[in-house]
mmCIF file of C-alpha atoms in Angstrom:
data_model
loop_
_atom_site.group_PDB
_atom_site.id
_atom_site.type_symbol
_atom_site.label_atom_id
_atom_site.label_comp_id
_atom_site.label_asym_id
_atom_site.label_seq_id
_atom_site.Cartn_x
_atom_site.Cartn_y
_atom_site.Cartn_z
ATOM 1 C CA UNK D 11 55.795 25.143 3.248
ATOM 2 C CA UNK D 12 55.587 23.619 -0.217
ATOM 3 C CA UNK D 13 52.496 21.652 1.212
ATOM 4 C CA UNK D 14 50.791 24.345 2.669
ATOM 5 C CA UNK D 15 51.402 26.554 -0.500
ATOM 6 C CA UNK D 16 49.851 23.737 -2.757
ATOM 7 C CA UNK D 17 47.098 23.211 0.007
ATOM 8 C CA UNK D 18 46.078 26.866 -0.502
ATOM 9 C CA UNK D 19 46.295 27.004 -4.189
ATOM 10 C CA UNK D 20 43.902 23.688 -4.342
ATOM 11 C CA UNK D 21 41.576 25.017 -1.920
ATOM 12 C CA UNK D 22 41.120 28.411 -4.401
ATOM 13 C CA UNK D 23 40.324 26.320 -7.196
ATOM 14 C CA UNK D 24 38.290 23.858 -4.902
ATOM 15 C CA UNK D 25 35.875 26.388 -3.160
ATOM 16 C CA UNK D 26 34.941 27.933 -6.349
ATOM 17 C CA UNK D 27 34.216 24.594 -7.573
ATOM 18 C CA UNK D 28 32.099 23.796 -4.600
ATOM 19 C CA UNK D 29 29.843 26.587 -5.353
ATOM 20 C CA UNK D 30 29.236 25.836 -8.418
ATOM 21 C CA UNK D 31 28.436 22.349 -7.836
ATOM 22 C CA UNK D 32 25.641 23.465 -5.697
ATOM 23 C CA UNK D 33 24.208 25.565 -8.184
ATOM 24 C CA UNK D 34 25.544 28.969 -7.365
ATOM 25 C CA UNK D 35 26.868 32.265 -9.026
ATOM 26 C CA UNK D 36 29.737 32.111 -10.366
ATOM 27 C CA UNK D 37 30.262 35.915 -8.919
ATOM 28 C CA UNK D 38 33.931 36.522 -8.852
ATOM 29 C CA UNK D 39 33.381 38.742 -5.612
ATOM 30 C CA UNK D 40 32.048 35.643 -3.907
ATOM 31 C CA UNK D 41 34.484 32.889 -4.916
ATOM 32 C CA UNK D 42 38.099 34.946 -4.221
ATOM 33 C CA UNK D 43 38.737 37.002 -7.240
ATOM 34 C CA UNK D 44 40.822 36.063 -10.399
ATOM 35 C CA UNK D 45 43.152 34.054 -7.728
ATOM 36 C CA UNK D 46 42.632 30.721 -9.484
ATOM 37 C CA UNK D 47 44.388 32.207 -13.148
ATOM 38 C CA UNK D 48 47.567 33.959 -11.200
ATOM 39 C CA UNK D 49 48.214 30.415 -8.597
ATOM 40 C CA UNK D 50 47.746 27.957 -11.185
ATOM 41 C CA UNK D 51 51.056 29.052 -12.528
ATOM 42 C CA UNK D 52 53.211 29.495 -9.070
ATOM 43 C CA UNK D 53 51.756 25.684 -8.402
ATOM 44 C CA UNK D 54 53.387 24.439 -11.262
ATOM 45 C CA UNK D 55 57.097 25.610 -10.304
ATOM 46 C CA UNK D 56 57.832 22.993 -7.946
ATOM 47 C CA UNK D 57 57.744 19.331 -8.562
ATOM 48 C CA UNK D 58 58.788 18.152 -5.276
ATOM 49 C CA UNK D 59 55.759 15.096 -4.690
ATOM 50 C CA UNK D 60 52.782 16.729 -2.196
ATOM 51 C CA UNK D 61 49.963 14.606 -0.989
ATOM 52 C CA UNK D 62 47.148 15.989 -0.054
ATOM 53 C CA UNK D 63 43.713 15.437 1.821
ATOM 54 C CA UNK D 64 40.655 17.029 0.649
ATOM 55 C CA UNK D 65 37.143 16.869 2.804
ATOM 56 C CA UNK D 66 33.375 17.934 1.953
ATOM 57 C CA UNK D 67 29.762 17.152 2.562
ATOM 58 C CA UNK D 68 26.935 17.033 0.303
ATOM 59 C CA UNK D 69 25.198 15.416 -2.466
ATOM 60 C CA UNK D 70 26.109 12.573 -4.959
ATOM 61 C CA UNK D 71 25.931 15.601 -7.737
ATOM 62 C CA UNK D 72 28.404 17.629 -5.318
ATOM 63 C CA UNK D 73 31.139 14.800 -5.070
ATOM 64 C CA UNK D 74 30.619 13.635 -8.787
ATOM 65 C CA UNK D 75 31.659 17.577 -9.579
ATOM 66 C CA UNK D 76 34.414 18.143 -7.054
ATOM 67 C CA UNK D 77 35.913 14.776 -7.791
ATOM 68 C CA UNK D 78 36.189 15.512 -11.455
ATOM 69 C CA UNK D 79 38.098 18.905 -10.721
ATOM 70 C CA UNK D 80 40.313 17.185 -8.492
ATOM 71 C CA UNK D 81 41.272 14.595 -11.537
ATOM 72 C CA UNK D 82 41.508 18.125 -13.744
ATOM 73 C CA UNK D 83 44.227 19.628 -11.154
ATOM 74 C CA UNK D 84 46.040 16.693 -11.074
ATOM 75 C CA UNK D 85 46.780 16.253 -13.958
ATOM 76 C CA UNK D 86 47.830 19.573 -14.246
ATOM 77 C CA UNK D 87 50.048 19.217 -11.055
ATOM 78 C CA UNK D 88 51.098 15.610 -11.954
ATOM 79 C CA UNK D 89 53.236 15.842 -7.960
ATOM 80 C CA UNK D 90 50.260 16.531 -6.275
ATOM 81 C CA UNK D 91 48.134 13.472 -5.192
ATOM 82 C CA UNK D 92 44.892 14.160 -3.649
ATOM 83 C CA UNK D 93 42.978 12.047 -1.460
ATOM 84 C CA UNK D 94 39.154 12.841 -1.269
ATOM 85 C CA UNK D 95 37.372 12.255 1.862
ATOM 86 C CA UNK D 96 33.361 13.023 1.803
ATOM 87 C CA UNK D 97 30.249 12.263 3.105
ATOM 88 C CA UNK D 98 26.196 13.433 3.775
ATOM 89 C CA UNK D 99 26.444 16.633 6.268
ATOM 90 C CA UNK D 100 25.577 14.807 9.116
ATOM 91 C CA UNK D 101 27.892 12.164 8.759
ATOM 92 C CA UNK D 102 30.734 14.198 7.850
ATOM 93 C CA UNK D 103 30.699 16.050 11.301
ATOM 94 C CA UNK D 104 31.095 12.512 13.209
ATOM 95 C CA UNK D 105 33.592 11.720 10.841
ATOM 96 C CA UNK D 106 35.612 14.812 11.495
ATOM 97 C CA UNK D 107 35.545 15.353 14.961
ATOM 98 C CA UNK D 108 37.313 12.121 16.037
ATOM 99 C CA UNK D 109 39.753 13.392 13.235
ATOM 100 C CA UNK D 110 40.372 16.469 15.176
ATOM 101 C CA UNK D 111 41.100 14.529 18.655
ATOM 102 C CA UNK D 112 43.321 12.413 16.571
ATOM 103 C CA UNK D 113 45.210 15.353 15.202
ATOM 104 C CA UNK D 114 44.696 14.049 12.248
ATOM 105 C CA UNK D 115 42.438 16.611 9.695
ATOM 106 C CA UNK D 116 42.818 16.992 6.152
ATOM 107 C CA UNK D 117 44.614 19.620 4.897
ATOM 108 C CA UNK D 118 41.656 20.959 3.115
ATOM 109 C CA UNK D 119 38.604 21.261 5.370
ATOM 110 C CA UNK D 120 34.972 22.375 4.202
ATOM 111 C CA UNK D 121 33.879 24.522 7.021
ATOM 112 C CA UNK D 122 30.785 25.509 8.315
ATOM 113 C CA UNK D 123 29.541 28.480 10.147
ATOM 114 C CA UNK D 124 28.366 26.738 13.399
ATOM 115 C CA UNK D 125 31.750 24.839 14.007
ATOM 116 C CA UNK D 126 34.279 27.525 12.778
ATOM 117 C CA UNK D 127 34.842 29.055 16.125
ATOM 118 C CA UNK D 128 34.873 25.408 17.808
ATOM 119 C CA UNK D 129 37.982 24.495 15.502
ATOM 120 C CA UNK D 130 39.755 27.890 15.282
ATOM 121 C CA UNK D 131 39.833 28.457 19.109
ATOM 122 C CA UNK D 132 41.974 24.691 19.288
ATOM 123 C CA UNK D 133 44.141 26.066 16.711
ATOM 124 C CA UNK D 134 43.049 23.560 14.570
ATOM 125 C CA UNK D 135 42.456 25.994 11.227
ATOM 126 C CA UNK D 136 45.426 27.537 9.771
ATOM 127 C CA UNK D 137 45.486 31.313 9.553
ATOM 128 C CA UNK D 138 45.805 32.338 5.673
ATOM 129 C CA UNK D 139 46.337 35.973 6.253
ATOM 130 C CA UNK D 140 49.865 35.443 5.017
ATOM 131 C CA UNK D 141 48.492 34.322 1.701
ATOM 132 C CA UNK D 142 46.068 37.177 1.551
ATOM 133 C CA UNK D 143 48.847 39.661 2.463
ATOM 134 C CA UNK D 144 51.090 37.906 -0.067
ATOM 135 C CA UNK D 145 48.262 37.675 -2.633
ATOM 136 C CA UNK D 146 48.932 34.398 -2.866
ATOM 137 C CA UNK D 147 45.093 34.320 -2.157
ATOM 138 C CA UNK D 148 43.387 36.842 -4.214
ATOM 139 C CA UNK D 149 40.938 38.833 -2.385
ATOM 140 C CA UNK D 150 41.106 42.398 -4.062
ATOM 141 C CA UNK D 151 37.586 42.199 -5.597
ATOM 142 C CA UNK D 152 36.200 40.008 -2.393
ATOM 143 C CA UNK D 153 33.730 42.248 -0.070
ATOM 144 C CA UNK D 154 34.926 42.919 3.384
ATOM 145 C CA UNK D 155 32.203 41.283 5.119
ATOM 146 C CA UNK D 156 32.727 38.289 3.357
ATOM 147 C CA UNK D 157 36.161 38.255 4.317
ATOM 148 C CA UNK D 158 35.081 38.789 8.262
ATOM 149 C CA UNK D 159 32.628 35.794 7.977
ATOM 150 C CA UNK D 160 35.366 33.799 8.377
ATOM 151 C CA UNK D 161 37.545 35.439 10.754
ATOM 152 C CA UNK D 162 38.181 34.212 14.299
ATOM 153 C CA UNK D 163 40.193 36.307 17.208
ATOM 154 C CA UNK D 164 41.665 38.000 14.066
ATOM 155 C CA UNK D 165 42.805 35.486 11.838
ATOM 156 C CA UNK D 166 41.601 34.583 8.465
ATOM 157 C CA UNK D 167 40.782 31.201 8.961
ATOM 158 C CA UNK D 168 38.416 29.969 6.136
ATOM 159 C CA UNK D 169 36.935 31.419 2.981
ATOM 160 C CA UNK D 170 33.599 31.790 1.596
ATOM 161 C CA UNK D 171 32.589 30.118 -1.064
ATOM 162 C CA UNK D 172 29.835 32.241 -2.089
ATOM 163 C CA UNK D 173 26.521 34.192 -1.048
ATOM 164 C CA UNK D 174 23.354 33.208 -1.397
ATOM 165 C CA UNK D 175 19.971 33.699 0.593
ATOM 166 C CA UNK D 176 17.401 31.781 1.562
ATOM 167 C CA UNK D 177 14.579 30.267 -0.684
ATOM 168 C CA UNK D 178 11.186 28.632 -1.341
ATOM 169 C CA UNK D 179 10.952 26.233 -3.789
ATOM 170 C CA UNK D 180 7.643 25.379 -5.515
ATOM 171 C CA UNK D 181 6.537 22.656 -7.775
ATOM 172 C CA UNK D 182 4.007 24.837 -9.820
ATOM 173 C CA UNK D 183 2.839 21.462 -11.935
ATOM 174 C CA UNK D 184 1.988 19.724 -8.592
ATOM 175 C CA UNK D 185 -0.177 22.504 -7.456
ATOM 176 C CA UNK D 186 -1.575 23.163 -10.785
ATOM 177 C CA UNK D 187 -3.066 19.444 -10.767
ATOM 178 C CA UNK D 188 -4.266 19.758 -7.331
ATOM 179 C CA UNK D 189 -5.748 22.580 -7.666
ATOM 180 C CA UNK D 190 -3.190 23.881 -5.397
ATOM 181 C CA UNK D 191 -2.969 28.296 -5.338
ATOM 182 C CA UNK D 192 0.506 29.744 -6.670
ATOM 183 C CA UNK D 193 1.749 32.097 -4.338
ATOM 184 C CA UNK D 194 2.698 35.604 -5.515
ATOM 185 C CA UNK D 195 6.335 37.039 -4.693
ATOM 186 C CA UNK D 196 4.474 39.267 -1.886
ATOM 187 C CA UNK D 197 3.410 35.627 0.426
ATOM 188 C CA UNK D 198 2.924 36.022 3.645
ATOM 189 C CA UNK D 199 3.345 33.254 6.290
ATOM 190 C CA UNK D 200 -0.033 33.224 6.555
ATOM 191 C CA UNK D 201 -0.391 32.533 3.123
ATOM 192 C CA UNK D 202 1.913 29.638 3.401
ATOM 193 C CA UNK D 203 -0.164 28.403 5.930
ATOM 194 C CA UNK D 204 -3.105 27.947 3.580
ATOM 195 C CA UNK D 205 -0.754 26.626 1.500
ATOM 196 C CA UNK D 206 -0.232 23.764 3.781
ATOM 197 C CA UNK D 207 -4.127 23.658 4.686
ATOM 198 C CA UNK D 208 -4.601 22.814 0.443
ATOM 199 C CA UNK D 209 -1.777 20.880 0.470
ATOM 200 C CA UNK D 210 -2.063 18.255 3.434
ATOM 201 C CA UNK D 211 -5.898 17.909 1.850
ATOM 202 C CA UNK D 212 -4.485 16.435 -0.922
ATOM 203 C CA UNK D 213 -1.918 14.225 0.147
ATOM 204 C CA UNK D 214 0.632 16.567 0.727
ATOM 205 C CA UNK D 215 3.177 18.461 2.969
ATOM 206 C CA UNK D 216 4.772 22.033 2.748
ATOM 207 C CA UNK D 217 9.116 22.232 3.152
ATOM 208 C CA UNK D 218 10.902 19.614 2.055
ATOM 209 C CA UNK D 219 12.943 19.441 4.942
ATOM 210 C CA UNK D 220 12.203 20.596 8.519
ATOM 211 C CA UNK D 221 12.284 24.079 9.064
ATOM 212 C CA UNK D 222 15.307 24.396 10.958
ATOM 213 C CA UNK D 223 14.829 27.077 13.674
ATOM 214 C CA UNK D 224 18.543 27.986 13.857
ATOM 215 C CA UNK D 225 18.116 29.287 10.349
ATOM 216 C CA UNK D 226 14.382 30.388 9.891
ATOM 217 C CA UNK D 227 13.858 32.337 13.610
ATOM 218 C CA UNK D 228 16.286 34.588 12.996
ATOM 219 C CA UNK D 229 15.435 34.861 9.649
ATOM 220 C CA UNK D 230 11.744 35.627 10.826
ATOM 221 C CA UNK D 231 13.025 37.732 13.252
ATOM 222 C CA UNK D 232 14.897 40.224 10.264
ATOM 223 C CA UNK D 233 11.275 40.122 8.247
ATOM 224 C CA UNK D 234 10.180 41.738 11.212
ATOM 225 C CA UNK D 235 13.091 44.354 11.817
ATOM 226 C CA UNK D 236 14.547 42.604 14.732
ATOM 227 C CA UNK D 237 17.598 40.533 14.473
ATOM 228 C CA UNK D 238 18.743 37.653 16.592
ATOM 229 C CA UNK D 239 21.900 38.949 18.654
ATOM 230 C CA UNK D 240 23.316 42.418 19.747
ATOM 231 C CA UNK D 241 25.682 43.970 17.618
ATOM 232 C CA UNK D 242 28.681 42.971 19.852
ATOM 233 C CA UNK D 243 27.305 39.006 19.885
ATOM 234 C CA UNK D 244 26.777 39.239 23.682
ATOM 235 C CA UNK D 245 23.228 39.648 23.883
ATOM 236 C CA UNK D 246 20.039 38.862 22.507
ATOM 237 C CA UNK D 247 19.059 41.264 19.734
ATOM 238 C CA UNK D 248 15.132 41.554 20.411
ATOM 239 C CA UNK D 249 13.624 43.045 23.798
ATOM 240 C CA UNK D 250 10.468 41.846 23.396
ATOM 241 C CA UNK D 251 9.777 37.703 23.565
ATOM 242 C CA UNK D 252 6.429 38.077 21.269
ATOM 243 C CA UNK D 253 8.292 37.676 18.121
ATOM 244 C CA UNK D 254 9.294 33.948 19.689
ATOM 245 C CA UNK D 255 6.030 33.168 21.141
ATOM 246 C CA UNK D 256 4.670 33.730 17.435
ATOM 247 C CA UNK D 257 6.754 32.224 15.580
ATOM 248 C CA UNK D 258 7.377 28.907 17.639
ATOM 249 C CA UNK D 259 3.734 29.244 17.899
ATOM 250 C CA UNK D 260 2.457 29.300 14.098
ATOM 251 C CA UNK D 261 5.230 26.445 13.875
ATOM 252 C CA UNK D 262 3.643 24.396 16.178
ATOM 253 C CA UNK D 263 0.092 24.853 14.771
ATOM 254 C CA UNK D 264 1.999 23.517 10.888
ATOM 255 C CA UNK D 265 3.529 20.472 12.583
ATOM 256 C CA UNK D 266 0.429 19.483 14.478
ATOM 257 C CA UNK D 267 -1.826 19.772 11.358
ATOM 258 C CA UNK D 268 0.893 17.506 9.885
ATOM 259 C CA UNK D 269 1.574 20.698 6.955
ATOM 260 C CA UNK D 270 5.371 19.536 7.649
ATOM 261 C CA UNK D 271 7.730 16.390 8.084
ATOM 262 C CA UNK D 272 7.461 14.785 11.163
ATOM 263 C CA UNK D 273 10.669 15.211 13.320
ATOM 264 C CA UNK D 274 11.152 11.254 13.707
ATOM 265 C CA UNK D 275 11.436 11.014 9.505
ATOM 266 C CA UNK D 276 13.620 14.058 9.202
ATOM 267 C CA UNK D 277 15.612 12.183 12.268
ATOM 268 C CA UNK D 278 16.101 9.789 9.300
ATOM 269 C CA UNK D 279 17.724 11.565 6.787
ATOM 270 C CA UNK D 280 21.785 12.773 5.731
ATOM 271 C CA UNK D 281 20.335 16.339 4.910
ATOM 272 C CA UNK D 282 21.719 15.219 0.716
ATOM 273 C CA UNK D 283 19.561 17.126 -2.053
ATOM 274 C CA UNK D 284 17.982 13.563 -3.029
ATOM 275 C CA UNK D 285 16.265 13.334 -0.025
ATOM 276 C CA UNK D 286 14.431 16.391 -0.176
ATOM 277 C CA UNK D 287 10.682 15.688 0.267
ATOM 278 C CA UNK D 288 10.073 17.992 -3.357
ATOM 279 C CA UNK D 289 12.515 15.712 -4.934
ATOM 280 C CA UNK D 290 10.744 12.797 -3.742
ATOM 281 C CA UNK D 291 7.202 13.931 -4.725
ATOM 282 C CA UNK D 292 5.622 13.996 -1.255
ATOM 283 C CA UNK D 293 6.016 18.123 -0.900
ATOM 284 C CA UNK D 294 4.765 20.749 -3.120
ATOM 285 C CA UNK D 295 7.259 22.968 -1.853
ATOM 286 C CA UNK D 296 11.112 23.100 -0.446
ATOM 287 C CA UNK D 297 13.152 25.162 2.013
ATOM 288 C CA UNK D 298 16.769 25.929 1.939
ATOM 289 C CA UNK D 299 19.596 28.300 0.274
ATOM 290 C CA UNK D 300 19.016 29.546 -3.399
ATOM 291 C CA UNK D 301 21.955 27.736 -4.494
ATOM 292 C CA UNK D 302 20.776 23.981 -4.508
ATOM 293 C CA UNK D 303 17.113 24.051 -6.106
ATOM 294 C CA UNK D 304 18.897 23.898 -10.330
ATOM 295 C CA UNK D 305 20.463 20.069 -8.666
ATOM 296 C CA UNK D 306 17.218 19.755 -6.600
ATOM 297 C CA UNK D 307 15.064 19.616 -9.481
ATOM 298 C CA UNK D 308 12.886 16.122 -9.402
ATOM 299 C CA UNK D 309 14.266 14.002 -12.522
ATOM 300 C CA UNK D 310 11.271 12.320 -12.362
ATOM 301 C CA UNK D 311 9.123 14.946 -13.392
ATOM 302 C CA UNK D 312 10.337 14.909 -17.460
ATOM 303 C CA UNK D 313 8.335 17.983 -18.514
ATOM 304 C CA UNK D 314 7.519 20.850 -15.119
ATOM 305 C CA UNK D 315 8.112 23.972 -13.192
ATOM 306 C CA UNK D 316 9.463 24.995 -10.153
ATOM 307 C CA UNK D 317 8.814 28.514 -8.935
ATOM 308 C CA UNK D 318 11.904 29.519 -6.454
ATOM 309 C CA UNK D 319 11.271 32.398 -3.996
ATOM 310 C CA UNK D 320 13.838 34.481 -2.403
ATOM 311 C CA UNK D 321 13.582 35.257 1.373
ATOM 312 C CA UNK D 322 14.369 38.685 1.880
ATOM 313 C CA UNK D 323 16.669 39.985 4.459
ATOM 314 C CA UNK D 324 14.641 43.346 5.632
ATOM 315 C CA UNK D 325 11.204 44.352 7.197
ATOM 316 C CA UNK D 326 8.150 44.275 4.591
ATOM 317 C CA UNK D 327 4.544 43.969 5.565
ATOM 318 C CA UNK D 328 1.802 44.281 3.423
ATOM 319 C CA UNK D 329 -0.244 47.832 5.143
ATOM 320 C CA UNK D 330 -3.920 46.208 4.752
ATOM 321 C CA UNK D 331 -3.540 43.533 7.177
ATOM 322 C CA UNK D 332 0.244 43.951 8.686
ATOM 323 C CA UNK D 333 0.990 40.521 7.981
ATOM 324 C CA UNK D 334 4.962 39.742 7.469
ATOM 325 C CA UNK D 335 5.806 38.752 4.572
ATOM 326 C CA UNK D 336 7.814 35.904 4.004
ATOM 327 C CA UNK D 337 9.662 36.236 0.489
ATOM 328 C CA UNK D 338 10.313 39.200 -2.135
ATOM 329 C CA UNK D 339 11.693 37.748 -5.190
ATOM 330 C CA UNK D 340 10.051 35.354 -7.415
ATOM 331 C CA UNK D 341 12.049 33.495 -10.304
ATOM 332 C CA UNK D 342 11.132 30.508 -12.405
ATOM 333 C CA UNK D 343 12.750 27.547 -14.069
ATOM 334 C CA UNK D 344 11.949 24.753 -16.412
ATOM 335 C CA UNK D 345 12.338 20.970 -14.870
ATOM 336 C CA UNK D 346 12.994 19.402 -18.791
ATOM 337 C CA UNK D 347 16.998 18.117 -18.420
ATOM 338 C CA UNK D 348 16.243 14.546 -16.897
ATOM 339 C CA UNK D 349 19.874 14.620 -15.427
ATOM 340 C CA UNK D 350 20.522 18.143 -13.554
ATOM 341 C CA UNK D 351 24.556 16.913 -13.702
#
């Protein structure tokens, strides 16, 4: 029990250190609360030895953060000993499935959203509705749905470590030499198809990763006021199939006109921040969650901007032409700090 207790006191402090490391809000709603204040004090009480085993993917900037918040808590806890385990994204999912045959996770598991149900329904994830009841865990200023995102069959069996939404990332400088055009916050996708016309005419691509369709149909598919799945999750949410045909459609006509990275090179890469295509000058823009892009900035570039657009999550269309627009929200951010750590 004294394990398990520790285990869930770690993992508060943990998650909200996770977030931060990728660049996110430190939004009390999002990371569990004041919970981190009230447990670092019940933690202390015993000093019976507990090992523990921590795991998470990412980035170099990611480990180098988490790793350093481990050394804090242990020295705060000298009993506990922590042992990290970590690794790209794609590597970490090999590493922990054999893990999970074995019966042998660690006690502390990043989780994501496409393997939570996998794990939970083996038993595999432990249920921490007891420390929520207890308030062991404190989730009194936590939203409800982020609570149920990770629920399974009724038990509580991982916690968010923040909300974000997806994001366009654009390196203004680039374009600016190039004589590239800025997109406005209302773009369209046909706008960032022009985008990728100037860009591939000048040496280079749009995305810095592959537009994963997992993430970006259904996305396209709220832009348009459909959504992917029923409201019970046993059906398809759309009726009609011409939302798919366009948008596999307009993705086909990018990767043909080589606008985006080939599948065989993104078959390459770990999915880290440093191997984002903006990072490594070849892109003038990126694609992912508007947490990463203040570690994704290119150290390279010692003087620059980066324009980062937020995708928003409801119908807009501009009335002239009914196009759909793509993002809402448009922020910018100096590139000076050579170091984003």
């Amino acid at each position: 029990m004294r394990k398990a207790l520790s285990a869930v006191l770690l993992f508060s402090l943990i998650t909200g250190l996770i977030g931060c490391s990728a660049g996110g809000s430190s939004d009390k709603s999002a990371s569990g609360g004041d919970a981190a204040p009230a447990t670092t004090t019940s933690a202390g009480e015993s000093k019976d030895p507990v090992k523990l085993r921590i795991a998470w993917w990412g980035g170099q900037s990611r480990h180098d953060y988490t790793l350093k918040v481990i050394e804090m808590y242990e020295k705060q806890h000298p009993n506990v000993t922590i042992e990290p385990e970590y690794a790209p994204f794609d590597d970490y999912w090999k590493k922990l499935a054999p893990q999970a045959v074995a019966g042998g996770l660690p006690d502390i598991i990043q989780m994501d959203i496409s393997y939570l149900s996998q794990y939970a329904s083996r038993n595999q994830l432990a249920d921490l509705k007891p420390f929520t009841d207890s308030g062991t865990l404190n989730v009194a200023d936590v939203s409800e749905n982020a609570l149920k995102g990770g629920e399974v069959d009724g038990k509580l069996v991982a916690m968010n470590l923040g909300v974000n939404a997806l994001q366009t990332t654009f390196d203004v400088e680039t374009m600016k030499k190039n004589g590239i055009d800025i997109p406005s916050k209302d773009w369209t996708w046909d706008d960032m198809g022009k985008l990728g016309e100037q860009a591939k005419a000048k040496g280079f691509q749009i995305g810095g990763f592959a537009y994963h369709h997992e993430v970006f149909f259904p996305y396209y598919l709220r832009t348009i006021g459909q959504k992917m799945y029923s409201d019970d999750g046993k059906t398809i949410g759309y009726a009609d199939d011409q939302a798919f045909i366009d948008y596999f459609t307009r993705y086909q006509q990018w990767y043909d006109k080589g606008y985006i990275l080939s599948l065989d090179k993104e078959a390459q890469k770990k999915g880290v921040a440093e191997e984002d295509e903006i990072v490594l000058g070849h892109s003038i823009s990126g694609i992912g969650w508007s947490n990463p892009p203040s570690r994704n900035r290119p150290s390279r570039r010692k003087s620059g901007q980066v324009h980062q657009l937020l995708h928003q999550r409801h119908r807009s269309q501009q009335a002239d032409q009914g196009r759909t627009r793509g993002a809402g929200i448009l922020q910018s951010e100096g590139c000076a700090e050579a170091d984003p750590d």
